[in-house]
Amino acid sequence: MLTDPGDVVVIPAPSYPMYTNDLGLKTGAERFNLQTHHQLEEMPAQGPVTTALLDTVHKELTAKGKRFKILLLTTPDNPTGIVYEAETLRDIARWCERHHVHMVVNEIYGLSKIDLEDEVLRADYPNSGASVSFAKIMREMDSAYLHMWYALSKDFAMSGLRVGVVHSLNPGFMKAFENANVPHLVSNLTQWAIGELLKDVDFVKAYIPKNRKHLTKSYRLVVTHLRKNEIPYVAAKGSFFVWADFSKYLSAHTDAGQEKLWLEIYRNTGVLLTPGEGFGHEKKGMFRIVFTAVPFSYLSVAMERLTSYLQARLENTTPQ
């Protein structure tokens, strides 16, 4: 509803691979992977997108006769776990309004946050600034170019129910969305179940910090092993992922070399990482680790296996 065929949606790389289909199958919009960094240490803690980068890509696309129509951000992000700080979002929102670019912010992991004060982790966040929901910035600016979505899929582990919310102050967009939404309504039974859940205020208040505690515990385990193996990673503030740089283990810095490493790790450890292909980032050897897919005891075994294999690999011995 915000694009015409051939319009461009700019997404900072790396980012969720399925955005390509989400944005392109029905509308014919094109995905543009904005390379905000190459090495992980080049990524700013406040968020990788800057107005200077947006100026550059806007000029580049315009020179090619293409229309930069949407900027799509995810915060907390998939796969990096970064959270855009409030002032960064405000700067980007003002840029989008000036250039008539629709800014869409996906907050689907909005309540799945890491405890930044954890004694093992806090050294990774030396200059952490304030973050807010994009809804607050939308209210401040009251702009037709700002939109956000949220869903219960991630924070409440309800992905199969497909219950979400779109928030926009653009009357034309909302009218169009109401029309398109009619054949996609959530079933009455699902609406009732979600209503019963959200009415249990005591449960929700207890669940969010409990979920945060478990997320932090699993995240801490993963990064402890990455540190042991001297594997660079993005210091995540939320979501379910660690984005890590395994490039020193590549036999070749190519797609084939990356796939080879991915398969070797799986065949020797049983640990299935998500390779960087499809996330849009140009550097090879990047992998996503999902730390919420298994119980903590299983995750502990997985990380021990991964560490043993990687250490043996560096020592040029045969992994057991």
Short mmCIF file of C-alpha atoms in Angstrom, two decimals:
data_model
loop_
_atom_site.label_atom_id
_atom_site.label_comp_id
_atom_site.label_asym_id
_atom_site.label_seq_id
_atom_site.Cartn_x
_atom_site.Cartn_y
_atom_site.Cartn_z
CA MET A 1 0.00 0.00 0.00
CA LEU A 2 3.00 2.32 0.31
CA THR A 3 4.78 1.29 -2.88
CA ASP A 4 4.32 0.84 -6.59
CA PRO A 5 6.07 -1.89 -8.63
CA GLY A 6 9.75 -1.06 -8.91
CA ASP A 7 9.88 1.20 -5.85
CA VAL A 8 12.82 0.55 -3.55
CA VAL A 9 12.72 -0.51 0.09
CA VAL A 10 16.04 0.23 1.80
CA ILE A 11 16.99 -2.16 4.62
CA PRO A 12 20.25 -2.01 6.59
CA ALA A 13 22.30 -5.17 6.12
CA PRO A 14 22.38 -7.68 7.64
CA SER A 15 18.65 -8.12 7.98
CA TYR A 16 15.90 -10.75 7.97
CA PRO A 17 16.08 -12.69 4.67
CA MET A 18 12.31 -13.12 4.25
CA TYR A 19 11.77 -9.36 3.98
CA THR A 20 12.56 -9.87 0.30
CA ASN A 21 9.40 -11.95 -0.20
CA ASP A 22 7.32 -10.04 2.35
CA LEU A 23 7.87 -6.81 0.45
CA GLY A 24 8.18 -8.04 -3.11
CA LEU A 25 5.76 -10.85 -3.87
CA LYS A 26 2.55 -8.80 -3.97
CA THR A 27 3.81 -5.31 -4.77
CA GLY A 28 6.92 -5.85 -6.85
CA ALA A 29 8.97 -3.61 -4.56
CA GLU A 30 12.74 -4.04 -4.72
CA ARG A 31 14.93 -4.69 -1.69
CA PHE A 32 18.13 -2.65 -1.37
CA ASN A 33 20.64 -3.92 1.21
CA LEU A 34 22.31 -0.88 2.75
CA GLN A 35 25.89 -1.78 3.70
CA THR A 36 26.37 0.15 6.94
CA HIS A 37 29.65 -1.54 7.93
CA HIS A 38 32.06 -4.32 6.98
CA GLN A 39 33.82 -5.26 10.21
CA LEU A 40 31.62 -5.63 13.29
CA GLU A 41 33.62 -3.09 15.28
CA GLU A 42 32.56 -0.44 12.73
CA MET A 43 28.92 -0.69 13.80
CA PRO A 44 27.84 2.23 16.04
CA ALA A 45 26.20 1.22 19.32
CA GLN A 46 23.33 3.65 18.76
CA GLY A 47 22.32 1.94 15.50
CA PRO A 48 24.08 1.41 12.16
CA VAL A 49 21.95 3.72 9.98
CA THR A 50 22.99 7.38 9.75
CA THR A 51 21.54 10.29 7.80
CA ALA A 52 24.85 10.57 5.91
CA LEU A 53 24.41 6.98 4.67
CA LEU A 54 20.81 7.73 3.71
CA ASP A 55 21.94 10.79 1.73
CA THR A 56 24.38 8.62 -0.18
CA VAL A 57 21.93 5.84 -1.04
CA HIS A 58 19.22 8.37 -1.94
CA LYS A 59 21.55 10.00 -4.49
CA GLU A 60 22.65 6.61 -5.80
CA LEU A 61 19.12 5.34 -6.35
CA THR A 62 17.92 8.63 -7.85
CA ALA A 63 20.82 8.61 -10.32
CA LYS A 64 19.66 5.15 -11.45
CA GLY A 65 16.11 6.42 -11.98
CA LYS A 66 14.78 4.49 -8.98
CA ARG A 67 12.51 5.76 -6.21
CA PHE A 68 13.58 5.32 -2.58
CA LYS A 69 10.11 4.82 -1.09
CA ILE A 70 10.51 2.98 2.24
CA LEU A 71 13.18 2.69 4.90
CA LEU A 72 12.59 -0.43 6.99
CA LEU A 73 14.23 -0.82 10.40
CA THR A 74 13.89 -3.62 12.93
CA THR A 75 14.56 -2.82 16.59
CA PRO A 76 15.59 -4.95 18.40
CA ASP A 77 17.11 -6.26 15.22
CA ASN A 78 17.18 -9.64 13.50
CA PRO A 79 19.97 -10.87 13.32
CA THR A 80 22.21 -8.41 15.19
CA GLY A 81 20.10 -7.73 18.29
CA ILE A 82 20.94 -4.02 18.17
CA VAL A 83 18.40 -1.52 19.50
CA TYR A 84 18.21 1.91 17.87
CA GLU A 85 18.59 4.67 20.42
CA ALA A 86 15.88 7.31 20.69
CA GLU A 87 17.88 10.21 19.25
CA THR A 88 19.04 8.09 16.32
CA LEU A 89 15.44 7.21 15.47
CA ARG A 90 14.44 10.87 15.71
CA ASP A 91 17.24 11.95 13.34
CA ILE A 92 16.30 9.25 10.84
CA ALA A 93 12.59 10.08 11.10
CA ARG A 94 13.24 13.76 10.38
CA TRP A 95 15.36 12.79 7.36
CA CYS A 96 12.58 10.51 6.04
CA GLU A 97 9.96 13.23 6.43
CA ARG A 98 12.14 15.76 4.58
CA HIS A 99 12.70 13.34 1.70
CA HIS A 100 9.13 11.97 1.58
CA VAL A 101 10.36 8.47 2.42
CA HIS A 102 8.07 6.23 4.48
CA MET A 103 9.85 4.98 7.60
CA VAL A 104 8.56 1.64 8.84
CA VAL A 105 9.82 0.35 12.19
CA ASN A 106 9.33 -3.30 13.11
CA GLU A 107 9.25 -3.77 16.91
CA ILE A 108 8.29 -7.44 16.89
CA TYR A 109 11.01 -8.19 19.52
CA GLY A 110 10.14 -5.09 21.53
CA LEU A 111 9.78 -6.82 24.91
CA SER A 112 12.54 -9.39 24.37
CA LYS A 113 15.41 -7.43 25.88
CA ILE A 114 18.78 -8.43 27.36
CA ASP A 115 19.75 -7.24 30.86
CA LEU A 116 22.50 -4.74 30.08
CA GLU A 117 23.51 -4.60 33.75
CA ASP A 118 24.39 -8.29 33.93
CA GLU A 119 27.85 -8.52 35.49
CA VAL A 120 29.21 -10.73 32.69
CA LEU A 121 27.74 -8.62 29.89
CA ARG A 122 27.80 -4.99 30.95
CA ALA A 123 31.32 -4.35 29.66
CA ASP A 124 29.86 -4.75 26.15
CA TYR A 125 27.63 -1.67 26.68
CA PRO A 126 29.90 1.16 27.85
CA ASN A 127 27.95 4.03 26.27
CA SER A 128 24.40 2.77 26.04
CA GLY A 129 21.89 5.54 25.40
CA ALA A 130 18.15 5.71 26.00
CA SER A 131 15.76 3.79 23.78
CA VAL A 132 12.00 4.20 23.36
CA SER A 133 9.24 2.65 21.32
CA PHE A 134 8.91 4.31 17.94
CA ALA A 135 5.27 4.96 18.83
CA LYS A 136 6.44 7.75 21.15
CA ILE A 137 8.40 9.43 18.36
CA MET A 138 5.43 9.07 16.02
CA ARG A 139 3.28 10.89 18.56
CA GLU A 140 5.85 13.67 18.91
CA MET A 141 6.20 14.24 15.16
CA ASP A 142 2.62 13.47 14.04
CA SER A 143 3.81 12.62 10.54
CA ALA A 144 2.13 10.71 7.71
CA TYR A 145 5.52 9.20 6.82
CA LEU A 146 6.07 7.23 10.04
CA HIS A 147 4.65 3.75 10.70
CA MET A 148 5.35 0.80 12.98
CA TRP A 149 4.21 -2.76 13.49
CA TYR A 150 4.18 -5.14 16.40
CA ALA A 151 3.04 -8.73 16.85
CA LEU A 152 2.71 -11.34 19.59
CA SER A 153 4.71 -13.85 17.53
CA LYS A 154 8.09 -13.38 19.20
CA ASP A 155 7.68 -11.82 22.65
CA PHE A 156 4.84 -14.22 23.51
CA ALA A 157 5.92 -17.22 21.38
CA MET A 158 2.72 -17.14 19.30
CA SER A 159 4.06 -17.09 15.76
CA GLY A 160 1.46 -19.57 14.44
CA LEU A 161 -1.47 -17.39 15.52
CA ARG A 162 -0.42 -14.48 13.28
CA VAL A 163 -1.70 -11.72 15.56
CA GLY A 164 -0.18 -8.30 14.94
CA VAL A 165 -0.75 -4.56 15.04
CA VAL A 166 -0.03 -1.83 12.50
CA HIS A 167 0.20 1.71 13.86
CA SER A 168 0.15 4.72 11.55
CA LEU A 169 -1.08 8.32 11.63
CA ASN A 170 -1.54 8.35 7.85
CA PRO A 171 -5.34 8.39 7.15
CA GLY A 172 -4.98 7.30 3.51
CA PHE A 173 -2.78 4.36 4.43
CA MET A 174 -5.08 3.27 7.26
CA LYS A 175 -8.15 3.40 5.00
CA ALA A 176 -6.37 1.24 2.42
CA PHE A 177 -5.15 -1.11 5.12
CA GLU A 178 -8.66 -1.59 6.51
CA ASN A 179 -9.83 -2.66 3.05
CA ALA A 180 -6.89 -5.06 2.53
CA ASN A 181 -7.25 -6.46 6.05
CA VAL A 182 -10.82 -7.75 5.55
CA PRO A 183 -9.81 -11.10 3.98
CA HIS A 184 -6.96 -11.50 6.49
CA LEU A 185 -8.84 -11.11 9.79
CA VAL A 186 -7.70 -13.08 12.83
CA SER A 187 -10.20 -15.83 13.70
CA ASN A 188 -12.77 -15.26 16.44
CA LEU A 189 -11.32 -18.11 18.52
CA THR A 190 -7.82 -16.63 18.33
CA GLN A 191 -9.12 -13.17 19.21
CA TRP A 192 -10.86 -14.62 22.27
CA ALA A 193 -7.72 -16.50 23.42
CA ILE A 194 -5.51 -13.42 23.04
CA GLY A 195 -8.09 -11.30 24.86
CA GLU A 196 -8.10 -13.72 27.80
CA LEU A 197 -4.29 -13.63 27.91
CA LEU A 198 -4.02 -9.85 27.91
CA LYS A 199 -6.74 -9.49 30.56
CA ASP A 200 -4.52 -11.46 32.94
CA VAL A 201 -2.47 -8.39 33.83
CA ASP A 202 -0.66 -10.09 36.70
CA PHE A 203 0.59 -12.84 34.39
CA VAL A 204 1.81 -10.38 31.75
CA LYS A 205 3.62 -8.25 34.35
CA ALA A 206 5.37 -11.34 35.72
CA TYR A 207 6.05 -12.92 32.33
CA ILE A 208 8.00 -10.06 30.73
CA PRO A 209 10.80 -9.86 33.36
CA LYS A 210 10.92 -13.66 33.63
CA ASN A 211 11.34 -13.93 29.88
CA ARG A 212 14.08 -11.29 30.01
CA LYS A 213 15.90 -13.26 32.71
CA HIS A 214 15.88 -16.46 30.63
CA LEU A 215 16.93 -14.61 27.47
CA THR A 216 19.86 -13.02 29.29
CA LYS A 217 20.97 -16.36 30.73
CA SER A 218 21.05 -18.03 27.31
CA TYR A 219 22.64 -15.04 25.61
CA ARG A 220 25.33 -14.87 28.30
CA LEU A 221 26.21 -18.53 27.73
CA VAL A 222 26.63 -18.03 23.98
CA VAL A 223 28.80 -14.92 24.17
CA THR A 224 30.96 -16.49 26.90
CA HIS A 225 31.87 -19.25 24.45
CA LEU A 226 32.40 -16.78 21.62
CA ARG A 227 34.81 -14.83 23.81
CA LYS A 228 36.64 -18.06 24.65
CA ASN A 229 37.12 -18.67 20.93
CA GLU A 230 37.95 -15.01 20.19
CA ILE A 231 35.04 -14.77 17.76
CA PRO A 232 33.81 -11.19 17.22
CA TYR A 233 30.08 -10.63 17.75
CA VAL A 234 27.58 -7.79 17.92
CA ALA A 235 26.65 -6.93 21.51
CA ALA A 236 22.93 -7.62 21.33
CA LYS A 237 20.46 -5.66 23.43
CA GLY A 238 17.42 -7.68 22.44
CA SER A 239 15.88 -10.33 20.15
CA PHE A 240 16.83 -14.03 20.08
CA PHE A 241 20.10 -13.91 18.16
CA VAL A 242 23.83 -13.43 18.22
CA TRP A 243 25.44 -12.26 14.97
CA ALA A 244 29.01 -13.55 14.98
CA ASP A 245 32.05 -13.44 12.71
CA PHE A 246 33.48 -16.91 11.99
CA SER A 247 35.47 -15.68 8.99
CA LYS A 248 38.83 -16.76 10.43
CA TYR A 249 37.71 -20.37 9.94
CA LEU A 250 36.91 -19.97 6.22
CA SER A 251 38.96 -21.86 3.66
CA ALA A 252 37.88 -19.25 1.10
CA HIS A 253 36.09 -15.92 1.56
CA THR A 254 33.34 -16.83 -0.91
CA ASP A 255 29.76 -18.10 -0.78
CA ALA A 256 31.11 -21.60 -1.38
CA GLY A 257 33.64 -21.23 1.44
CA GLN A 258 30.94 -20.01 3.79
CA GLU A 259 28.63 -22.92 2.92
CA LYS A 260 31.48 -25.37 3.38
CA LEU A 261 32.17 -24.08 6.90
CA TRP A 262 28.47 -24.14 7.77
CA LEU A 263 28.18 -27.81 6.72
CA GLU A 264 31.42 -28.81 8.44
CA ILE A 265 30.27 -27.32 11.73
CA TYR A 266 26.94 -29.12 11.47
CA ARG A 267 28.38 -32.49 10.49
CA ASN A 268 31.00 -32.42 13.24
CA THR A 269 28.93 -30.97 16.09
CA GLY A 270 25.22 -31.33 15.28
CA VAL A 271 24.97 -27.55 15.81
CA LEU A 272 23.02 -25.86 13.02
CA LEU A 273 23.88 -22.18 12.63
CA THR A 274 22.18 -19.81 10.20
CA PRO A 275 24.64 -18.80 7.45
CA GLY A 276 24.92 -15.19 6.37
CA GLU A 277 23.64 -15.82 2.85
CA GLY A 278 20.31 -14.04 2.37
CA PHE A 279 20.86 -11.46 5.11
CA GLY A 280 22.28 -9.04 2.54
CA HIS A 281 25.62 -8.35 4.22
CA GLU A 282 28.62 -8.52 1.91
CA LYS A 283 31.17 -10.00 4.33
CA LYS A 284 31.55 -13.78 4.22
CA GLY A 285 31.79 -15.95 7.32
CA MET A 286 28.98 -14.29 9.26
CA PHE A 287 26.56 -16.60 11.07
CA ARG A 288 23.43 -16.11 13.18
CA ILE A 289 23.14 -18.11 16.41
CA VAL A 290 19.57 -18.57 17.65
CA PHE A 291 19.80 -19.07 21.42
CA THR A 292 16.09 -19.55 22.13
CA ALA A 293 15.38 -22.62 19.98
CA VAL A 294 16.29 -25.26 22.60
CA PRO A 295 16.23 -25.65 26.40
CA PHE A 296 19.19 -24.17 28.28
CA SER A 297 20.69 -27.59 29.01
CA TYR A 298 20.71 -28.40 25.28
CA LEU A 299 22.21 -25.02 24.48
CA SER A 300 25.02 -25.70 26.96
CA VAL A 301 25.87 -28.97 25.20
CA ALA A 302 25.70 -27.28 21.80
CA MET A 303 28.10 -24.51 22.77
CA GLU A 304 30.54 -26.96 24.39
CA ARG A 305 30.55 -29.02 21.18
CA LEU A 306 31.05 -25.93 19.07
CA THR A 307 33.92 -24.70 21.23
CA SER A 308 35.67 -28.10 21.20
CA TYR A 309 35.36 -28.36 17.43
CA LEU A 310 36.60 -24.83 16.71
CA GLN A 311 39.57 -25.16 19.05
CA ALA A 312 40.54 -28.48 17.50
CA ARG A 313 40.19 -26.94 14.05
CA LEU A 314 42.62 -24.15 14.89
CA GLU A 315 45.05 -26.68 16.31
CA ASN A 316 44.82 -28.69 13.05
CA THR A 317 43.74 -31.80 14.87
CA THR A 318 40.84 -34.08 14.07
CA PRO A 319 37.74 -33.04 16.06
CA GLN A 320 36.15 -35.75 18.15
#
